[in-house]
Structure formats: C-alpha cells, structure tokens
Coordinates of C-alpha atoms and ligand atoms in Angstrom, one line a residue:
X1400 CA -11.3 -18.6 -28.7
X1401 CA -9.4 -19.4 -25.6
X1402 CA -10.9 -21.7 -23.0
X1403 CA -12.8 -20.4 -20.1
X1404 CA -12.6 -22.2 -16.8
X1405 CA -14.9 -25.2 -16.9
X1406 CA -15.8 -25.0 -13.3
X1407 CA -17.1 -21.4 -13.3
X1408 CA -20.4 -21.6 -11.3
X1409 CA -22.5 -18.6 -12.1
X1410 CA -22.2 -15.7 -14.5
X1411 CA -23.9 -12.5 -13.5
X1412 CA -23.9 -9.4 -15.7
X1413 CA -24.4 -5.9 -14.4
X1414 CA -25.8 -3.7 -17.1
X1415 CA -26.1 0.1 -16.9
X1416 CA -24.7 3.4 -18.1
X1417 CA -21.5 4.8 -16.8
X1418 CA -22.1 6.1 -13.3
X1419 CA -25.0 3.6 -12.6
X1420 CA -22.9 2.1 -9.8
X1421 CA -21.9 -1.2 -11.5
X1422 CA -18.4 -1.2 -10.0
X1423 CA -19.5 -0.3 -6.4
X1424 CA -22.3 -2.9 -6.5
X1425 CA -20.1 -5.6 -8.1
X1426 CA -17.5 -5.1 -5.3
X1427 CA -20.2 -5.5 -2.7
X1428 CA -21.6 -8.7 -4.3
X1429 CA -18.0 -10.0 -4.6
X1430 CA -17.5 -9.7 -0.9
X1431 CA -20.9 -11.0 0.1
X1432 CA -21.1 -14.1 -2.2
X1433 CA -17.5 -14.9 -2.9
X1434 CA -17.9 -14.1 -6.5
X1435 CA -15.2 -12.5 -8.7
X1436 CA -15.8 -9.0 -10.1
X1437 CA -14.5 -8.8 -13.7
X1438 CA -14.4 -5.2 -14.9
X1439 CA -13.3 -4.8 -18.5
X1440 CA -12.7 -1.1 -17.7
X1441 CA -10.2 -2.1 -14.9
X1442 CA -8.6 -4.7 -17.1
X1443 CA -8.2 -2.1 -19.9
X1444 CA -6.8 0.5 -17.5
X1445 CA -4.3 -2.0 -16.2
X1446 CA -3.3 -2.8 -19.9
X1447 CA -2.9 0.9 -20.5
X1448 CA -0.7 1.4 -17.4
X1449 CA 1.4 -1.6 -18.3
X1450 CA 1.7 -0.4 -21.9
X1451 CA 0.7 -3.7 -23.4
X1452 CA -0.1 -3.9 -27.1
X1453 CA -3.9 -3.9 -26.3
X1454 CA -3.3 -1.0 -23.8
X1455 CA -1.5 1.1 -26.4
X1456 CA -4.4 0.6 -28.9
X1457 CA -7.1 1.3 -26.2
X1458 CA -5.6 4.4 -24.6
X1459 CA -6.8 7.1 -26.9
X1460 CA -10.1 5.5 -27.5
X1461 CA -10.8 5.4 -23.8
X1462 CA -9.7 9.0 -23.4
X1463 CA -12.3 10.0 -26.0
X1464 CA -15.0 8.0 -24.3
X1465 CA -15.5 5.6 -27.1
X1466 CA -15.8 1.9 -27.0
X1467 CA -12.6 -0.2 -27.5
X1468 CA -13.0 -2.7 -30.4
X1469 CA -14.7 -5.9 -29.6
X1470 CA -11.7 -8.2 -30.4
X1471 CA -9.4 -6.4 -27.9
X1472 CA -12.0 -6.5 -25.1
X1473 CA -13.1 -10.0 -25.7
X1474 CA -9.5 -11.3 -25.7
X1475 CA -8.7 -9.5 -22.5
X1476 CA -11.9 -10.8 -20.8
X1477 CA -11.3 -14.4 -21.9
X1478 CA -7.8 -14.3 -20.6
X1479 CA -9.0 -13.2 -17.2
X1480 CA -11.9 -15.7 -17.2
X1481 CA -9.6 -18.6 -17.8
X1482 CA -7.9 -17.9 -14.4
X1483 CA -8.7 -20.4 -11.7
X1484 CA -10.2 -17.9 -9.2
X1485 CA -13.1 -17.4 -11.6
X1486 CA -14.3 -20.9 -10.9
X1487 CA -16.5 -19.7 -8.0
X1488 CA -18.6 -17.6 -10.2
X1489 CA -18.2 -14.1 -11.7
X1490 CA -19.9 -10.7 -11.9
X1491 CA -19.3 -9.0 -15.2
X1492 CA -19.1 -5.3 -14.8
X1493 CA -19.0 -3.3 -18.0
X1494 CA -19.1 -6.4 -20.3
X1495 CA -20.8 -7.1 -22.7
X1496 CA -21.2 -3.6 -24.1
X1497 CA -22.1 -4.5 -27.8
X1498 CA -24.1 -7.1 -29.5
X1499 CA -20.8 -8.6 -30.8
X1500 CA -19.5 -9.0 -27.3
X1501 CA -22.8 -10.5 -26.1
X1502 CA -22.7 -13.1 -29.0
X1503 CA -19.0 -13.9 -28.1
X1504 CA -20.0 -14.4 -24.5
X1505 CA -22.9 -16.7 -25.5
X1506 CA -20.4 -18.8 -27.6
X1507 CA -17.9 -19.1 -24.8
X1508 CA -20.6 -20.1 -22.2
X1509 CA -22.2 -22.6 -24.6
X1510 CA -18.8 -24.2 -25.2
X1511 CA -18.4 -24.7 -21.5
X1512 CA -22.0 -25.8 -20.9
X1513 CA -22.8 -22.7 -18.9
X1514 CA -25.6 -20.3 -18.8
X1515 CA -26.0 -16.7 -17.6
X1516 CA -27.5 -16.8 -14.1
X1517 CA -28.9 -13.2 -14.4
X1518 CA -28.4 -10.0 -16.2
X1519 CA -29.2 -7.2 -13.8
X1520 CA -30.1 -3.9 -15.4
X1521 CA -29.3 -0.9 -13.1
X1522 CA -32.0 1.6 -14.0
X1523 CA -30.9 5.2 -13.5
X1524 CA -31.8 8.7 -14.7
X1525 CA -29.3 9.8 -17.3
X1526 CA -29.3 13.5 -16.2
X1527 CA -27.8 12.5 -12.8
X1528 CA -24.9 10.5 -14.2
X1529 CA -22.6 13.5 -15.0
X1530 CA -22.9 14.7 -11.4
X1531 CA -22.3 11.2 -10.0
X1532 CA -19.3 10.5 -12.2
X1533 CA -17.7 13.9 -11.7
X1534 CA -17.5 13.4 -7.9
X1535 CA -16.1 9.9 -7.8
X1536 CA -12.6 8.7 -6.9
X1537 CA -11.0 5.5 -5.8
X1538 CA -8.3 4.4 -3.4
X1539 CA -5.2 4.0 -5.5
X1540 CA -4.1 1.1 -3.3
X1541 CA -7.1 -1.2 -3.0
X1542 CA -9.6 0.2 -5.5
X1543 CA -12.4 1.0 -3.0
X1544 CA -14.7 3.6 -4.6
X1545 CA -15.7 6.9 -3.0
X1546 CA -17.7 10.0 -3.9
X1547 CA -17.4 13.6 -2.9
X1548 CA -21.1 13.7 -2.0
X1549 CA -22.5 10.2 -1.8
X1550 CA -19.8 8.1 -0.2
X1551 CA -17.0 9.8 1.7
X1552 CA -14.4 7.9 3.6
X1553 CA -15.1 7.9 7.4
X1554 CA -11.9 10.0 7.9
X1555 CA -11.3 12.5 5.1
X1556 CA -8.5 11.3 2.7
X1557 CA -8.0 7.9 4.4
X1558 CA -9.4 4.7 2.8
X1559 CA -11.8 2.9 5.1
X1560 CA -10.7 -0.5 3.8
X1561 CA -6.9 -0.4 3.6
X1562 CA -5.9 2.9 5.3
X1563 CA -4.1 4.3 2.3
X1564 CA -4.1 8.0 1.8
X1565 CA -3.5 7.8 -2.0
X1566 CA -6.7 8.5 -3.9
X1567 CA -7.1 8.7 -7.7
X1568 CA -9.6 10.1 -10.1
X1569 CA -10.0 8.6 -13.6
X1570 CA -8.9 10.6 -16.6
X1571 CA -12.1 9.8 -18.4
X1572 CA -14.4 11.0 -15.5
X1573 CA -14.7 14.6 -16.9
X1574 CA -18.0 16.1 -18.3
X1575 CA -17.0 16.0 -22.0
X1576 CA -15.9 12.4 -22.0
X1577 CA -18.8 11.3 -19.8
X1578 CA -21.2 12.7 -22.4
X1579 CA -19.5 10.7 -25.1
X1580 CA -19.6 7.6 -22.9
X1581 CA -23.3 8.0 -22.3
X1582 CA -23.9 8.3 -26.0
X1583 CA -21.9 5.1 -26.6
X1584 CA -24.0 3.4 -24.0
X1585 CA -27.3 4.4 -25.6
X1586 CA -26.2 3.6 -29.1
X1587 CA -24.4 0.3 -28.5
X1588 CA -25.1 -1.1 -25.0
X1589 CA -28.7 -0.3 -24.2
X1590 CA -30.0 -2.6 -27.0
X1591 CA -28.7 -5.5 -24.9
X1592 CA -31.5 -4.9 -22.4
X1593 CA -34.0 -6.3 -24.9
X1594 CA -31.6 -9.0 -26.1
X1595 CA -31.4 -10.4 -22.5
X1596 CA -35.1 -9.8 -21.9
X1597 CA -35.9 -12.0 -24.9
X1598 CA -33.6 -14.7 -23.4
X1599 CA -35.6 -14.5 -20.1
X1600 CA -32.6 -13.7 -17.9
X1601 CA -33.1 -9.9 -17.4
X1602 CA -33.8 -8.5 -14.0
X1603 CA -34.1 -4.7 -13.3
X1604 CA -33.2 -2.8 -10.2
X1605 CA -33.9 0.9 -9.5
X1606 CA -30.4 2.3 -9.0
X1607 CA -31.2 5.9 -8.1
X1608 CA -31.5 5.4 -4.3
X1609 CA -29.0 4.8 -1.5
X1610 CA -26.0 2.6 -2.3
X1611 CA -26.8 0.2 0.6
X1612 CA -30.5 -0.1 -0.4
X1613 CA -29.6 -0.9 -4.0
X1614 CA -27.1 -3.4 -2.7
X1615 CA -29.7 -5.1 -0.7
X1616 CA -32.0 -5.4 -3.7
X1617 CA -29.2 -6.9 -5.8
X1618 CA -28.1 -9.2 -3.0
X1619 CA -31.7 -10.5 -2.8
X1620 CA -31.6 -11.5 -6.5
X1621 CA -28.2 -13.0 -6.4
X1622 CA -28.8 -14.7 -3.1
X1623 CA -31.9 -16.5 -4.4
X1624 CA -30.1 -17.7 -7.5
X1625 CA -27.0 -18.8 -5.6
X1626 CA -29.1 -20.9 -3.2
X1627 CA -30.9 -22.5 -6.1
X1628 CA -27.5 -23.4 -7.7
X1629 CA -26.1 -25.0 -4.6
Ligands
AMP1909 P1 -15.6 1.6 -17.4 O1 -14.6 1.5 -16.4 O2 -16.5 0.3 -17.5 O3 -16.5 2.8 -17.3 O4 -14.9 1.6 -18.8 C1 -14.0 2.7 -19.1 C2 -13.7 2.7 -20.6 O5 -13.1 1.5 -21.0 C3 -15.0 2.8 -21.5 O6 -15.4 4.1 -21.7 C4 -14.4 2.2 -22.8 O7 -13.6 3.1 -23.5 C5 -13.6 1.0 -22.3 N1 -14.3 -0.2 -22.1 C6 -14.6 -0.9 -20.9 N2 -15.3 -2.0 -21.1 C7 -15.5 -2.0 -22.4 C8 -16.2 -3.0 -23.3 N3 -16.8 -4.1 -22.8 N4 -16.2 -2.7 -24.6 C9 -15.6 -1.6 -25.1 N5 -14.9 -0.7 -24.4 C10 -14.9 -0.9 -23.1

C-alpha cells in the first residue's frame, strides 16, 4: 500500500445511499471547516474522462450502476490521500462502500497512527432517492451541485458560485441505473453501518429535511470533534 499523508488530522466518513446528499454536504463541510472532500465517484469519473487504465476498466461498471472492484478504488483513493492538501483532514464521500474497502482503510489509518473521527450515516427514505437523483445536475466548471426542485441556482442556468452557464447531468443518474446503485448500496455498503457502530464511531443524521438544516446538524457534529482535536 502506498503511504498516506502522516499529517492528516481527522478522517470523517459520510455514509448513505446514492442521493442521500453526501456530495452536497461534504462540500459544505469542506468550506466551513477547511477539510478536503474526497469523492471516489468524482475521482473515478475523472479517470474515465482521462481514459486512464483504471478509468477504462471502471467505465462500463459505473454505467451499469455496479461497484468498481475494490483494488481499483482503493488505489485511486490512496493516491489522492497521499497529496499534501489532505493534511488538514478529509471527508470521505462514497468510500468505503464494501467491507474490503473498510478493512483497507483501517489498515492505512493504523499504519499512520490515525483514527476515524466519525462516520456519519445520512438516514433517508429509499423511495425518495430516485426523484432526488433524477433532478440533480452540477456546474460543469466548479462542480457545485443543483437540483430541479430542491436547489435551483439564484438565476436560472447560471452557477451561483462561479457564474458558469455550463451545467452537466451524470450519465448514471437515470432511473434504471439508480435502482441498481440502490441495490448495490443495500447489499454491499449498508452492512458498514453496524461495522462502524461496533467500533463506536457511528453518528446518524436525519437527511430527509432541508439541505441547510441537515448541514447544520452535520456541522454541529464535526465542529465539536474539530474543537476537541485542536
Ligand atoms: P458516486 O458518485 O459516489 O455516486 O459514485 C458513482 C459510481 O462510481 C458508483 O455507482 C460506482 O460505480 C462507482 N464508485 C464510486 N465510489 C466507489 C467505491 N467506493 N467503490 C466502488 N465503486 C465506487
């Protein structure tokens, strides 16, 4: 295994099915606490766009809504974690997603004398997830997330953050693939909730309400832990 930055402060994990709001909330925590959001989905989409070896292997799997093999995802995450900006602390968004990935993360953290600060489970109602996912899109320039119903830009078609007018929708955000992604979540990722509960690091947040309210609840948890660490 490659080395992860020794100086990384705190490792937070956001756990939840596709559409739970992990990306949106991770971005808000990133800004508020100076943490770095690490999304394996984003890293994999970049690998696909750049046609790297990993990207070429992952592309059809992602299109089908299945999970990319552990060894590919772990390698991509470790490479990103070893970069110096991660030293201020990270929020893992979409990783780990299998027991193999959770075990690999434990090994890396133990090697670096680090612990998971908290695993925050975003609790949502599955039946709402297809609607949530079908309406979402992002700014193609800065990655800010939007939604047709829940989070529209202040001016239609213009990104609030960077002013770009280029928006994009993910290829796997369609009802058929979403169903498969939810199945993969329940079969392979949901068991991690009890894994982390047994370790005493699990926190749960109701993620069915307003984005800002959920964000406040998460910020409370992270803020308390960050002030303990300092
Ligand atoms: P996300 O952006 O987190 O919804 O991820 C999009 C897709 O990337 C998933 O449906 C998987 O195909 C793949 N993916 C992202 N993270 C992982 C992971 N930790 N393990 C396996 N596959 C992943």
